Short mmCIF file of C-alpha atoms in Angstrom, two decimals:
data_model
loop_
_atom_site.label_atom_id
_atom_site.label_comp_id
_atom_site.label_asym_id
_atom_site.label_seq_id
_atom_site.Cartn_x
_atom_site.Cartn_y
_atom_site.Cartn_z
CA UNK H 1 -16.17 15.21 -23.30
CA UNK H 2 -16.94 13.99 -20.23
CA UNK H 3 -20.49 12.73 -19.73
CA UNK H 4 -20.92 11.18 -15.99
CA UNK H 5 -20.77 13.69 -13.35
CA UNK H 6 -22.19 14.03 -9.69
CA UNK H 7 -25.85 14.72 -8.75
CA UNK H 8 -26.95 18.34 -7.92
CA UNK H 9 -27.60 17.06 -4.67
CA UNK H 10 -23.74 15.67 -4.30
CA UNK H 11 -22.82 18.73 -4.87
CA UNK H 12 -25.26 20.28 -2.66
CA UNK H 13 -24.13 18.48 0.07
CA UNK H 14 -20.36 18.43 -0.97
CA UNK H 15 -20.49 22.45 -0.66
CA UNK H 16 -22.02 21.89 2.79
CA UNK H 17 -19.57 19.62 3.91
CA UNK H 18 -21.82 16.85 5.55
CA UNK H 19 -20.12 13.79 2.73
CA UNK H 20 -17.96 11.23 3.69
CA UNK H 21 -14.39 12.58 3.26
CA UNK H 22 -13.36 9.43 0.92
CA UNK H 23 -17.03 11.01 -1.15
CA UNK H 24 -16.15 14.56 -1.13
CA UNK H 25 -12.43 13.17 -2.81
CA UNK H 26 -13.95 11.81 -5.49
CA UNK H 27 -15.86 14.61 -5.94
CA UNK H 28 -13.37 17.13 -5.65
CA UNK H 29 -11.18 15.22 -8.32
CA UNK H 30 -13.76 15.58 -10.69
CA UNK H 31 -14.15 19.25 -10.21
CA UNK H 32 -10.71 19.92 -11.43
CA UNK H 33 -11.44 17.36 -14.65
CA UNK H 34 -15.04 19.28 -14.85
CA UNK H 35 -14.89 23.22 -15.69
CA UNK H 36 -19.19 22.96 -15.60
CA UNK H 37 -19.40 20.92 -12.49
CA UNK H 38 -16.98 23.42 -11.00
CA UNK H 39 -19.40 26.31 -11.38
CA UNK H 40 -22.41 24.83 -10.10
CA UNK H 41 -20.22 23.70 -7.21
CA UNK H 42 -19.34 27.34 -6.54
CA UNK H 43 -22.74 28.48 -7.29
CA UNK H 44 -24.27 25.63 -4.83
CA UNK H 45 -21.75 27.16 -1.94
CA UNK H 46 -22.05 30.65 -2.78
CA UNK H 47 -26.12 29.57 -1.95
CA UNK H 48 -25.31 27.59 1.13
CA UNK H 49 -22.81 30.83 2.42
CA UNK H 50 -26.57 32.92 1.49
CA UNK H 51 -28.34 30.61 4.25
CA UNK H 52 -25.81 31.17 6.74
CA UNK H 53 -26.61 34.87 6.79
CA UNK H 54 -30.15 34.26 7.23
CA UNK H 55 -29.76 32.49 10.49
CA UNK H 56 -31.24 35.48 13.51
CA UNK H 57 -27.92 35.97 15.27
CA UNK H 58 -28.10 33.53 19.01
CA UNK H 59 -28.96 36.34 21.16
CA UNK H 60 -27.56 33.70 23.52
CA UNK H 61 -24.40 34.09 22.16
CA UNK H 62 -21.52 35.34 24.63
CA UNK H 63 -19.64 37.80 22.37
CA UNK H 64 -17.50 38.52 25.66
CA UNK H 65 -16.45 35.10 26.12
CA UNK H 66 -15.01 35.78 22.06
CA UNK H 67 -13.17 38.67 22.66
CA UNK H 68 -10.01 36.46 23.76
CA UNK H 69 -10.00 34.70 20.63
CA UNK H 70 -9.61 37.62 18.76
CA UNK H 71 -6.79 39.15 21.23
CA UNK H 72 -5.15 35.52 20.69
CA UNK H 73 -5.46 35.67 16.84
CA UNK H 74 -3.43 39.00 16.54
CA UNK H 75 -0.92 38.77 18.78
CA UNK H 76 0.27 34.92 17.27
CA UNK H 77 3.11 35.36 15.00
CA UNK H 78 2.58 35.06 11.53
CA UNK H 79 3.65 31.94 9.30
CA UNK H 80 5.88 33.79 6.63
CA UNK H 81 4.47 31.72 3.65
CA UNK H 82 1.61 33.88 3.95
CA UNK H 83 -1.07 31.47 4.19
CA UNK H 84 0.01 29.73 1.37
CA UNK H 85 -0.40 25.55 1.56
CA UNK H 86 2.67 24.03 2.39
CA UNK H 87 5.07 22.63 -0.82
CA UNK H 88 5.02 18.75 -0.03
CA UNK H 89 6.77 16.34 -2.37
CA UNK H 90 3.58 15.16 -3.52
CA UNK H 91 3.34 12.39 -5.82
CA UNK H 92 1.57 14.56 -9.02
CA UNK H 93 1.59 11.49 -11.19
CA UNK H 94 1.37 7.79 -11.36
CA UNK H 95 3.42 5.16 -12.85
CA UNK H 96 1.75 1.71 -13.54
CA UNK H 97 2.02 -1.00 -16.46
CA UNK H 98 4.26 1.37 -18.25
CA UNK H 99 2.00 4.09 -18.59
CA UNK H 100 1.83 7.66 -16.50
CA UNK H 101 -1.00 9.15 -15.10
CA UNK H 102 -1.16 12.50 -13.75
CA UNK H 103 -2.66 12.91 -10.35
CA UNK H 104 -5.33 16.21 -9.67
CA UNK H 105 -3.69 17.80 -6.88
CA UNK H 106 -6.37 16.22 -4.27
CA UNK H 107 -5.32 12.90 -5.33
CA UNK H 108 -2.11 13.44 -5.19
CA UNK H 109 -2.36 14.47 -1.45
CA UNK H 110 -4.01 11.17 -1.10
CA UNK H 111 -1.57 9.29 -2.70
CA UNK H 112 1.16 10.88 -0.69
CA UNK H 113 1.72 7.95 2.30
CA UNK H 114 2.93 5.68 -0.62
CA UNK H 115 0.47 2.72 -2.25
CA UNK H 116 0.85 -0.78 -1.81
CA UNK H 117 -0.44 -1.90 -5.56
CA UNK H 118 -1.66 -5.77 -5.15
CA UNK H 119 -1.88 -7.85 -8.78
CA UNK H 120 -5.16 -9.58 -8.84
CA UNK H 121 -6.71 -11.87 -11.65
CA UNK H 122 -7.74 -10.60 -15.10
CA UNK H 123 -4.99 -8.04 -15.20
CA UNK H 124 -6.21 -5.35 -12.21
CA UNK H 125 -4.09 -3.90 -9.80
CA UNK H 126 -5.03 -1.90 -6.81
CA UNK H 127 -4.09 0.00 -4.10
CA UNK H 128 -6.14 0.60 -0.87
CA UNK H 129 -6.14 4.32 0.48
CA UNK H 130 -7.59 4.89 4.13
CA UNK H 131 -9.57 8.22 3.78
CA UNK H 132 -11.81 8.06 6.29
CA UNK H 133 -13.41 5.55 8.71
CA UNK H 134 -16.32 4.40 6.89
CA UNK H 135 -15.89 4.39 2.87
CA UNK H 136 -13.44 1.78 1.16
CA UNK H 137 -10.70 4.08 -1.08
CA UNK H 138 -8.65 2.55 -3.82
CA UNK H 139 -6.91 2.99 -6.93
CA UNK H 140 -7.55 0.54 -9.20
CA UNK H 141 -5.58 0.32 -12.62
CA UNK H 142 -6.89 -2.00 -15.58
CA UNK H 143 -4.18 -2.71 -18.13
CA UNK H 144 -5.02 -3.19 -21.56
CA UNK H 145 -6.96 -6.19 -22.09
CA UNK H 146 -7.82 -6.30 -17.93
CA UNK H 147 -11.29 -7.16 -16.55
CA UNK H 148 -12.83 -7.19 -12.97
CA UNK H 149 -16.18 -7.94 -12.05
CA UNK H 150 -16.66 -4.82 -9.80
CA UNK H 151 -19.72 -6.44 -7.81
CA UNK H 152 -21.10 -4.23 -5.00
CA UNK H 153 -23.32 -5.21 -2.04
CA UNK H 154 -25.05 -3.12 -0.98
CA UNK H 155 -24.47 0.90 -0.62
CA UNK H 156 -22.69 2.85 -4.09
CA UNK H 157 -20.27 2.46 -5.64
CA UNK H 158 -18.47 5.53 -6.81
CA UNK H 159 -15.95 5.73 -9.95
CA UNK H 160 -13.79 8.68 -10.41
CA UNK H 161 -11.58 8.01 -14.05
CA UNK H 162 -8.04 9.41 -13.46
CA UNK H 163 -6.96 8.23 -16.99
CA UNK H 164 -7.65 5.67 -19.52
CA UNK H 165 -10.89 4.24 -20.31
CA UNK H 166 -13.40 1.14 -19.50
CA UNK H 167 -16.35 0.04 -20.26
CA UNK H 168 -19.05 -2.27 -18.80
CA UNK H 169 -22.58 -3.09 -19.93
CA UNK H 170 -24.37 0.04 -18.98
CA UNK H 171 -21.50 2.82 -20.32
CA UNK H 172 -18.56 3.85 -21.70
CA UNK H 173 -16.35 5.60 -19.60
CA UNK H 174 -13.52 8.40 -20.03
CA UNK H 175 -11.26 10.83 -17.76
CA UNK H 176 -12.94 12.26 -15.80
CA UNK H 177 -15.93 10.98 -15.86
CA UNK H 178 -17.66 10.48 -12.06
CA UNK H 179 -19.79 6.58 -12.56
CA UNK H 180 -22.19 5.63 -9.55
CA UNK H 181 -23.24 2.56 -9.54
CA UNK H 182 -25.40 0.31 -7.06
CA UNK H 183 -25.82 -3.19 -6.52
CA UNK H 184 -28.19 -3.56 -8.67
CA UNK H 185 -25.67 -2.79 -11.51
CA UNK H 186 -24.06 -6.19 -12.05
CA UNK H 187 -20.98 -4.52 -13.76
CA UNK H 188 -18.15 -6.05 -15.24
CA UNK H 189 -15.37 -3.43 -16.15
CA UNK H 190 -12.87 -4.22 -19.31
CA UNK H 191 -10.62 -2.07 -20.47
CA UNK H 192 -9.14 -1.90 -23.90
CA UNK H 193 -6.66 0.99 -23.86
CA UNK H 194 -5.74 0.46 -20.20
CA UNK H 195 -7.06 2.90 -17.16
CA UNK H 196 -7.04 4.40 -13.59
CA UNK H 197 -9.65 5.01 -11.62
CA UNK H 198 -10.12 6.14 -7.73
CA UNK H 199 -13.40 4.23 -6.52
CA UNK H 200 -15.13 4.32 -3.70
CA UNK H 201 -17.12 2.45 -2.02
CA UNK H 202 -19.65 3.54 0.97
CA UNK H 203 -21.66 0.68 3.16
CA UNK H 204 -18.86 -1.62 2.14
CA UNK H 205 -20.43 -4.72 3.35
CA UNK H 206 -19.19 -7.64 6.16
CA UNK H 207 -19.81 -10.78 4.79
CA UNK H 208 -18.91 -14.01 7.42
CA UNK H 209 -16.17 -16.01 5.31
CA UNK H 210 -18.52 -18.27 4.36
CA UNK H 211 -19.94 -16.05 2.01
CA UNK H 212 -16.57 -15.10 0.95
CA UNK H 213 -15.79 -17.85 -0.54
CA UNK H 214 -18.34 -17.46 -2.93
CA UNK H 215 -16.98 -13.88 -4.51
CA UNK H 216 -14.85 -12.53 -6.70
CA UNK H 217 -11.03 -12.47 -5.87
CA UNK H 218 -11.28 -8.87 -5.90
CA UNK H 219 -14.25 -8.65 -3.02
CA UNK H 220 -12.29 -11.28 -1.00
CA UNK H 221 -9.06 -9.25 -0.68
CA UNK H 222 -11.36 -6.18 -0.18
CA UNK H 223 -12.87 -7.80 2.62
CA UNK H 224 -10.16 -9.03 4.13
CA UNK H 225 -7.93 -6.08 4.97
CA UNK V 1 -19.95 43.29 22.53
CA UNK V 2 -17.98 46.58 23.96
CA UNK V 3 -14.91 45.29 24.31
CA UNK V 4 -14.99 45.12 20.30
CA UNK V 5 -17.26 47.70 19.44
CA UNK V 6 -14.53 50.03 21.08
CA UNK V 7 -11.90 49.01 18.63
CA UNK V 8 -14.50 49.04 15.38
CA UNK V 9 -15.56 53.06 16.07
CA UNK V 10 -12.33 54.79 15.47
CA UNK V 11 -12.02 53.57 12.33
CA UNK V 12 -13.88 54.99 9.42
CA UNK V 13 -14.63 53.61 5.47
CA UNK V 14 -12.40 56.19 3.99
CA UNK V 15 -9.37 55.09 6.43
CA UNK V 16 -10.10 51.76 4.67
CA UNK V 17 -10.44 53.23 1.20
CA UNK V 18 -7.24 55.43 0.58
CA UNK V 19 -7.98 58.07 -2.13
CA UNK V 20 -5.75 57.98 -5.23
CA UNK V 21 -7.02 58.20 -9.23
CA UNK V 22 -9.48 55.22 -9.79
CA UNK V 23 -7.71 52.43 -12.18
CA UNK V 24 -9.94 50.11 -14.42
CA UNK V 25 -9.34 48.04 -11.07
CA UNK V 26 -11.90 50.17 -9.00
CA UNK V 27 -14.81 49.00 -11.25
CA UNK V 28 -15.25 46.51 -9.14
CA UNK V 29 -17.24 48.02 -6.53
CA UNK V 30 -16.58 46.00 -2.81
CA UNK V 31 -20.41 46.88 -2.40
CA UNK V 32 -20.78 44.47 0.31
CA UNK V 33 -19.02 45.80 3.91
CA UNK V 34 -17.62 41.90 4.46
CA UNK V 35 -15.62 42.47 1.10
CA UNK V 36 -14.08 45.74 1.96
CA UNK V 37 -13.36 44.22 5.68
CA UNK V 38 -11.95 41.15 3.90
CA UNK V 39 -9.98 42.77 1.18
CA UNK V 40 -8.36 45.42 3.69
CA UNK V 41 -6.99 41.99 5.29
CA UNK V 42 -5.84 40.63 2.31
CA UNK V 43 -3.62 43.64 0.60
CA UNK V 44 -2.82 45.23 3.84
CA UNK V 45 -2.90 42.96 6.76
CA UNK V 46 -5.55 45.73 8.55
CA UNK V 47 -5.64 44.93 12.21
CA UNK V 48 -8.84 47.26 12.98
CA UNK V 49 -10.41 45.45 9.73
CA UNK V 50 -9.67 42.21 10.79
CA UNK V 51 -11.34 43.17 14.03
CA UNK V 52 -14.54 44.51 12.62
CA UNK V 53 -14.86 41.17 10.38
CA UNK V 54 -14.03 39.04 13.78
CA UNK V 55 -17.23 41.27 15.03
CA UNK V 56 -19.44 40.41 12.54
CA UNK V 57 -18.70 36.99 11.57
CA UNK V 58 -17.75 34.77 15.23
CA UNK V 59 -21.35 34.93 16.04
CA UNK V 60 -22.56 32.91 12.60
CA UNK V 61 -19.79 30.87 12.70
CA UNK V 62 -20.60 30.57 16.48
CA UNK V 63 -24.06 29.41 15.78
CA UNK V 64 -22.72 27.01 12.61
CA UNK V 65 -20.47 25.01 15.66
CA UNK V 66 -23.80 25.22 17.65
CA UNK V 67 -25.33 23.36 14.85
CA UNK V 68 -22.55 20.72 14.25
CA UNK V 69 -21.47 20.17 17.70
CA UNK V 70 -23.94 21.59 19.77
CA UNK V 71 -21.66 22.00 22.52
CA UNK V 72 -20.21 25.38 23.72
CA UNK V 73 -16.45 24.43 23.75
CA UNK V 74 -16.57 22.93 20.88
CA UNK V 75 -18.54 25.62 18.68
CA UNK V 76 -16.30 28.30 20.32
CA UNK V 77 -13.33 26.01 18.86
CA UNK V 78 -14.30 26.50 15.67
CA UNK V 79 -14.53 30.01 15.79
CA UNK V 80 -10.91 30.10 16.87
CA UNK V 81 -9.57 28.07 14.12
CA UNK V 82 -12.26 29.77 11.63
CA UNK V 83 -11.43 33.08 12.41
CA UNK V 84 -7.67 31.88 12.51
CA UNK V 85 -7.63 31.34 9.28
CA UNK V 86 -9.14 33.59 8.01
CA UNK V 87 -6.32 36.15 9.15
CA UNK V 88 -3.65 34.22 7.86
CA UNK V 89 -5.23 32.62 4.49
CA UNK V 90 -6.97 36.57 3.77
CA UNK V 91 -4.15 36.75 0.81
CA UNK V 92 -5.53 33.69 -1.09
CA UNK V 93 -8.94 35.58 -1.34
CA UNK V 94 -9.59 35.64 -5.10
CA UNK V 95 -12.11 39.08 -4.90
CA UNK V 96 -13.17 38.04 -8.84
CA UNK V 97 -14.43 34.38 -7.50
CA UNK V 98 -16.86 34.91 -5.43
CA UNK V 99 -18.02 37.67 -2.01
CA UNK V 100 -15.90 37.27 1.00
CA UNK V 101 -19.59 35.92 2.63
CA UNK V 102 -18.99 32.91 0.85
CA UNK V 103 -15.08 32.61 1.50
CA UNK V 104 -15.43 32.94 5.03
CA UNK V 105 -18.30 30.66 4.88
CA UNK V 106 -15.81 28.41 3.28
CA UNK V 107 -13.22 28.59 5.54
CA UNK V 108 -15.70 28.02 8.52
CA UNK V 109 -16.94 24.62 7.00
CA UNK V 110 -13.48 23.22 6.01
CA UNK V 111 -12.71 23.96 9.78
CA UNK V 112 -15.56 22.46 10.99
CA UNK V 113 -15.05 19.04 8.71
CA UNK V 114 -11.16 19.06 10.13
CA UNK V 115 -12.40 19.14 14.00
CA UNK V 116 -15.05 16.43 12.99
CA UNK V 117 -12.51 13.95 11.93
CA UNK V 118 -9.79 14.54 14.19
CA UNK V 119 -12.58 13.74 17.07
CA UNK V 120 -13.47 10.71 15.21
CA UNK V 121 -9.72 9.59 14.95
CA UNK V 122 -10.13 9.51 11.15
CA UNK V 123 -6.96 9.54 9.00
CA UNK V 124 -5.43 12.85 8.49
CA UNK V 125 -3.60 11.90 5.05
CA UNK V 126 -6.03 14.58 3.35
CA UNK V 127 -7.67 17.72 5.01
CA UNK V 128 -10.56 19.62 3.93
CA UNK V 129 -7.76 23.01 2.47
CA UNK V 130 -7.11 19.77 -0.15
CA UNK V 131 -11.28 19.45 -1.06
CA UNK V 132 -12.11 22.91 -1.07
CA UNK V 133 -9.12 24.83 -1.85
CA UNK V 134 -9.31 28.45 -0.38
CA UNK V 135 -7.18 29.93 -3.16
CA UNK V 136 -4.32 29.29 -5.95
CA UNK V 137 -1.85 26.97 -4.02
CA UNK V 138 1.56 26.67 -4.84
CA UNK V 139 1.19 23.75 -7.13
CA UNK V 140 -0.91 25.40 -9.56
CA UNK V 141 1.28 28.50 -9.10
CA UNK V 142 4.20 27.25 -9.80
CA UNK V 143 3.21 25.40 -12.83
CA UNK V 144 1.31 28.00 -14.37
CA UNK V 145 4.64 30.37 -13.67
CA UNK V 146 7.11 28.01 -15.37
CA UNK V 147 4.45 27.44 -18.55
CA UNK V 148 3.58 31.89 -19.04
CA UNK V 149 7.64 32.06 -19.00
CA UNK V 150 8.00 29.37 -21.29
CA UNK V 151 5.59 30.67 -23.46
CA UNK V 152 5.93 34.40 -23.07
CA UNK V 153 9.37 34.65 -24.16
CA UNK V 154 8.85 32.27 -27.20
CA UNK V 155 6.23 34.18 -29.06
CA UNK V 156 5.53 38.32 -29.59
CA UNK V 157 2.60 38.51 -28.37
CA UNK V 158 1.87 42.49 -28.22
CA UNK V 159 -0.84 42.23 -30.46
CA UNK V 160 -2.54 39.74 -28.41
CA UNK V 161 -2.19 41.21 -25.11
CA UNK V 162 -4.09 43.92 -26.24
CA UNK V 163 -7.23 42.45 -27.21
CA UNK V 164 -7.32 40.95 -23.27
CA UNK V 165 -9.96 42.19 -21.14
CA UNK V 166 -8.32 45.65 -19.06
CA UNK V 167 -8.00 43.98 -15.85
CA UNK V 168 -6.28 40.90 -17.19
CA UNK V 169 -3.97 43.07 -19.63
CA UNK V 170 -2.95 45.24 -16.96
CA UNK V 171 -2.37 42.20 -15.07
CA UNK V 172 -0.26 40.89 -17.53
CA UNK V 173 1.90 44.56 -18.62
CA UNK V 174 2.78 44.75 -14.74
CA UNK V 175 4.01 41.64 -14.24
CA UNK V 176 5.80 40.69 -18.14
CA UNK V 177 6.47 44.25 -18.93
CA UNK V 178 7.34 46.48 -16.17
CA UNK V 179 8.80 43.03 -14.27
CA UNK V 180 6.95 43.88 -11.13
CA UNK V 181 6.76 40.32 -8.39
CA UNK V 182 2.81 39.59 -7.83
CA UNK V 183 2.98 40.82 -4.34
CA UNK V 184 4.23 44.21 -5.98
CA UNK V 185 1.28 44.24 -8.05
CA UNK V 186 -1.31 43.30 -5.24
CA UNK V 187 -0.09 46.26 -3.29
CA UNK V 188 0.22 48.78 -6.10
CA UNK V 189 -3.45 47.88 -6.86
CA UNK V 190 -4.96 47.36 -3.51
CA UNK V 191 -6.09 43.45 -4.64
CA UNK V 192 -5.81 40.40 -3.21
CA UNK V 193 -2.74 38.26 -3.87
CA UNK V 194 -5.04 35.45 -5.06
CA UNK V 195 -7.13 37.79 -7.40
CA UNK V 196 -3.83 38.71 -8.89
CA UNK V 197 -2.80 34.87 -9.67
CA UNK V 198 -6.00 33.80 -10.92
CA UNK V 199 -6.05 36.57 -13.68
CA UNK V 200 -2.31 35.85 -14.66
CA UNK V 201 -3.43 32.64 -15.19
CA UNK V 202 -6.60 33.35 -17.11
CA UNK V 203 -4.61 35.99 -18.84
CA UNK V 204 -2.15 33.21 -19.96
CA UNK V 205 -5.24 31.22 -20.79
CA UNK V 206 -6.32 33.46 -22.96
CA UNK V 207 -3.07 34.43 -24.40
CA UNK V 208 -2.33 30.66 -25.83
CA UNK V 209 -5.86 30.27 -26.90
CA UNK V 210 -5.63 33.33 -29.09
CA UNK V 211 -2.06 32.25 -30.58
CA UNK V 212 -3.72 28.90 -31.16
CA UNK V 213 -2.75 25.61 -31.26
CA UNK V 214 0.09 25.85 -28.51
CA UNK V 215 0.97 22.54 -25.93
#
């Protein structure tokens, strides 16, 4: 059962388009955990698609000036898949600490350029993804037993669970499930069973390294490259 | 505007809408004009109905560049790759999802959020056909294919076949009984190739919840 999802206003804006690419991941990942989420997302963009009709056609617009496009458009050769996406290699699962976690197909594609997994204290790996040029992408796995103090400056912090489970003071938290949490949450994660997550992380915030000192291991290395 | 209004007149709705005996299919009514455009794309790859959508949709998509970009080029850009797609992805159109309004609408923001990060230099390891798919990819396909073989030929599952709703089960006799390919069936049934994966797929759905109990 999953019981943390994104806002109606996430979704809102995911069907839009106007999130963060590293946001509308997350989000998209949970959408193929969350059958419920799925429909309002559809339902939010079928709404959106309603607007877009509304809008008094631009009597400025040069419908001349399109006419070539359409020309250019029929006389290109077609691809012969059809339209289809193209079959990559992509990496559906992942293998960490001896246990396997299927990938939802937008992860995968994420996790296609290969991940450098770094071992950091209290039994937490992660990985860094670049997704975009402003949020901070990883995977982070938490063997059994494994605890991070997931501190966050300033901005959200967003939790997608791949697989697995944690828990910190405010929650538990299962597959699927889509955690926000600010820094005001002073969350330490611990995991009993073992879990993988894809967080993100939007104002990720400069310290000067003097500051740096003074965090977690985790933050440091997160600041750092 | 003449330049395509001369192509849209000489064609009619019933070139669009072949007459031949109505199948459970036709219940679904392509009320809206976009759908019938859209769907004529889809199973037929209809030139003068690709046209007539390129007529009424560059101008909104037009005026959604406007809105993003607010430059000319740029907006004019987007209706290129928009309407681009549109032509070639018209097969992944799943007609039971949702109206064509909304697919196209689709397809016009996923452009747009591709041409915003390739002008920001962002990272191109995931594009927006990966957020918002525009119909069953090969992926899902595939899997869901190897698991209904699997599964069809271990059980008999006549009984439960029938009590599937009429488009599913018709779906479902085409493909598993008469051993017609999905692009067979799209044609014989004047449906998108996407609307025909996504109710194989339910279909199966269905199928193993009935059985019960199967991995």
């Amino acid at each position: 059962m999953i019981a943390y999802h994104p806002t109606s206003q996430e979704l809102l804006a995911f069907g839009i388009g106007t999130l963060m690419a590293g946001s509308a991941v997350a989000i998209a990942a949970h959408l193929e955990y969350c059958p419920s989420c799925s429909s309002k997302a559809a339902r939010l963009e079928a709404e959106s698609a309603q607007l877009w009709n509304e809008v008094p056609d631009n009597s400025d617009i040069d419908m001349d000036a399109l006419a070539p496009i359409l020309d250019a458009i029929l006389s290109a050769p077609l691809p012969e898949d059809s339209g289809a996406a193209p079959v990559s290699s992509k990496q559906a699962a992942i293998e960490i600490g001896g246990q396997r976690f299927k990938l939802p197909p937008v992860l995968a594609r994420v996790a296609e350029g290969g991940l450098k997994w770094l071992s950091l204290p209290g039994g937490v790996s992660l990985a860094k993804v670049k997704v975009d040029n402003e949020t901070l992408c990883t995977f982070l796995y938490m063997k059994p037993g494994g605890k991070v103090g997931m501190h966050t400056h300033q901005g959200m912090e967003t939790t997608l669970v791949i697989g697995g489970s944690f828990f910190d003071a405010s929650g538990h938290y299962r597959k699927g499930d889509f955690v926000e949490r600010s820094e005001t949450d002073t969350h330490t994660s611990e995991s009993e069973e073992g879990c993988l997550c894809f967080t993100v992380q939007d104002n990720p915030v400069v310290f000067t390294s003097r500051f740096a000192r003074l965090l977690n291991p985790l933050n440091r290395y997160l600041m750092r490259h | 505007m003449a330049q395509l209004c001369k192509v849209a007149a000489a064609v009619t709705i019933s070139d669009i809408r072949k007459p031949r005996p109505p199948t459970v299919v036709e219940e679904r009514k392509a009320v809206n004009k976009l759908d019938e455009l859209l769907m004529a794309v889809a199973v037929k790859r209809d030139r003068q109905a690709f046209a007539r959508l390129f007529a009424e949709c560059s101008g909104k998509v037009f005026g959604l560049g406007m809105k993003i970009f607010r430059n000319e080029q740029q907006a004019q850009e987007l209706v290129q790759d928009a309407m681009l797609t549109v032509w070639r992805k018209a097969p992944l159109f799943d007609s039971d999802r949702g109206s064509a309004n909304t697919w196209i609408f689709a397809v016009a923001r996923n452009r747009s959020f591709d041409m915003l990060r390739r002008r920001k230099a962002e990272p191109q390891c995931v594009s927006a056909d990966d957020i918002w798919p525009l119909g069953e990819g090969p992926d899902t396909e595939t899997h869901a294919q190897e698991e209904a073989n699997d599964f069809l030929e271990l059980r008999n599952l006549r009984g439960h076949i029938e009590e599937l709703p009429e488009a599913q089960k018709e779906i479902v006799r085409m493909v598993y009984l008469e051993d017609k390919t999905h692009q067979e069936v799209a044609a014989e049934l004047a449906i998108p190739l996407g609307t025909v994966k996504s109710r194989l797929r339910l279909a199966i759905g269905k199928l193993k919840e009935s059985v019960g109990g199967v991995q």
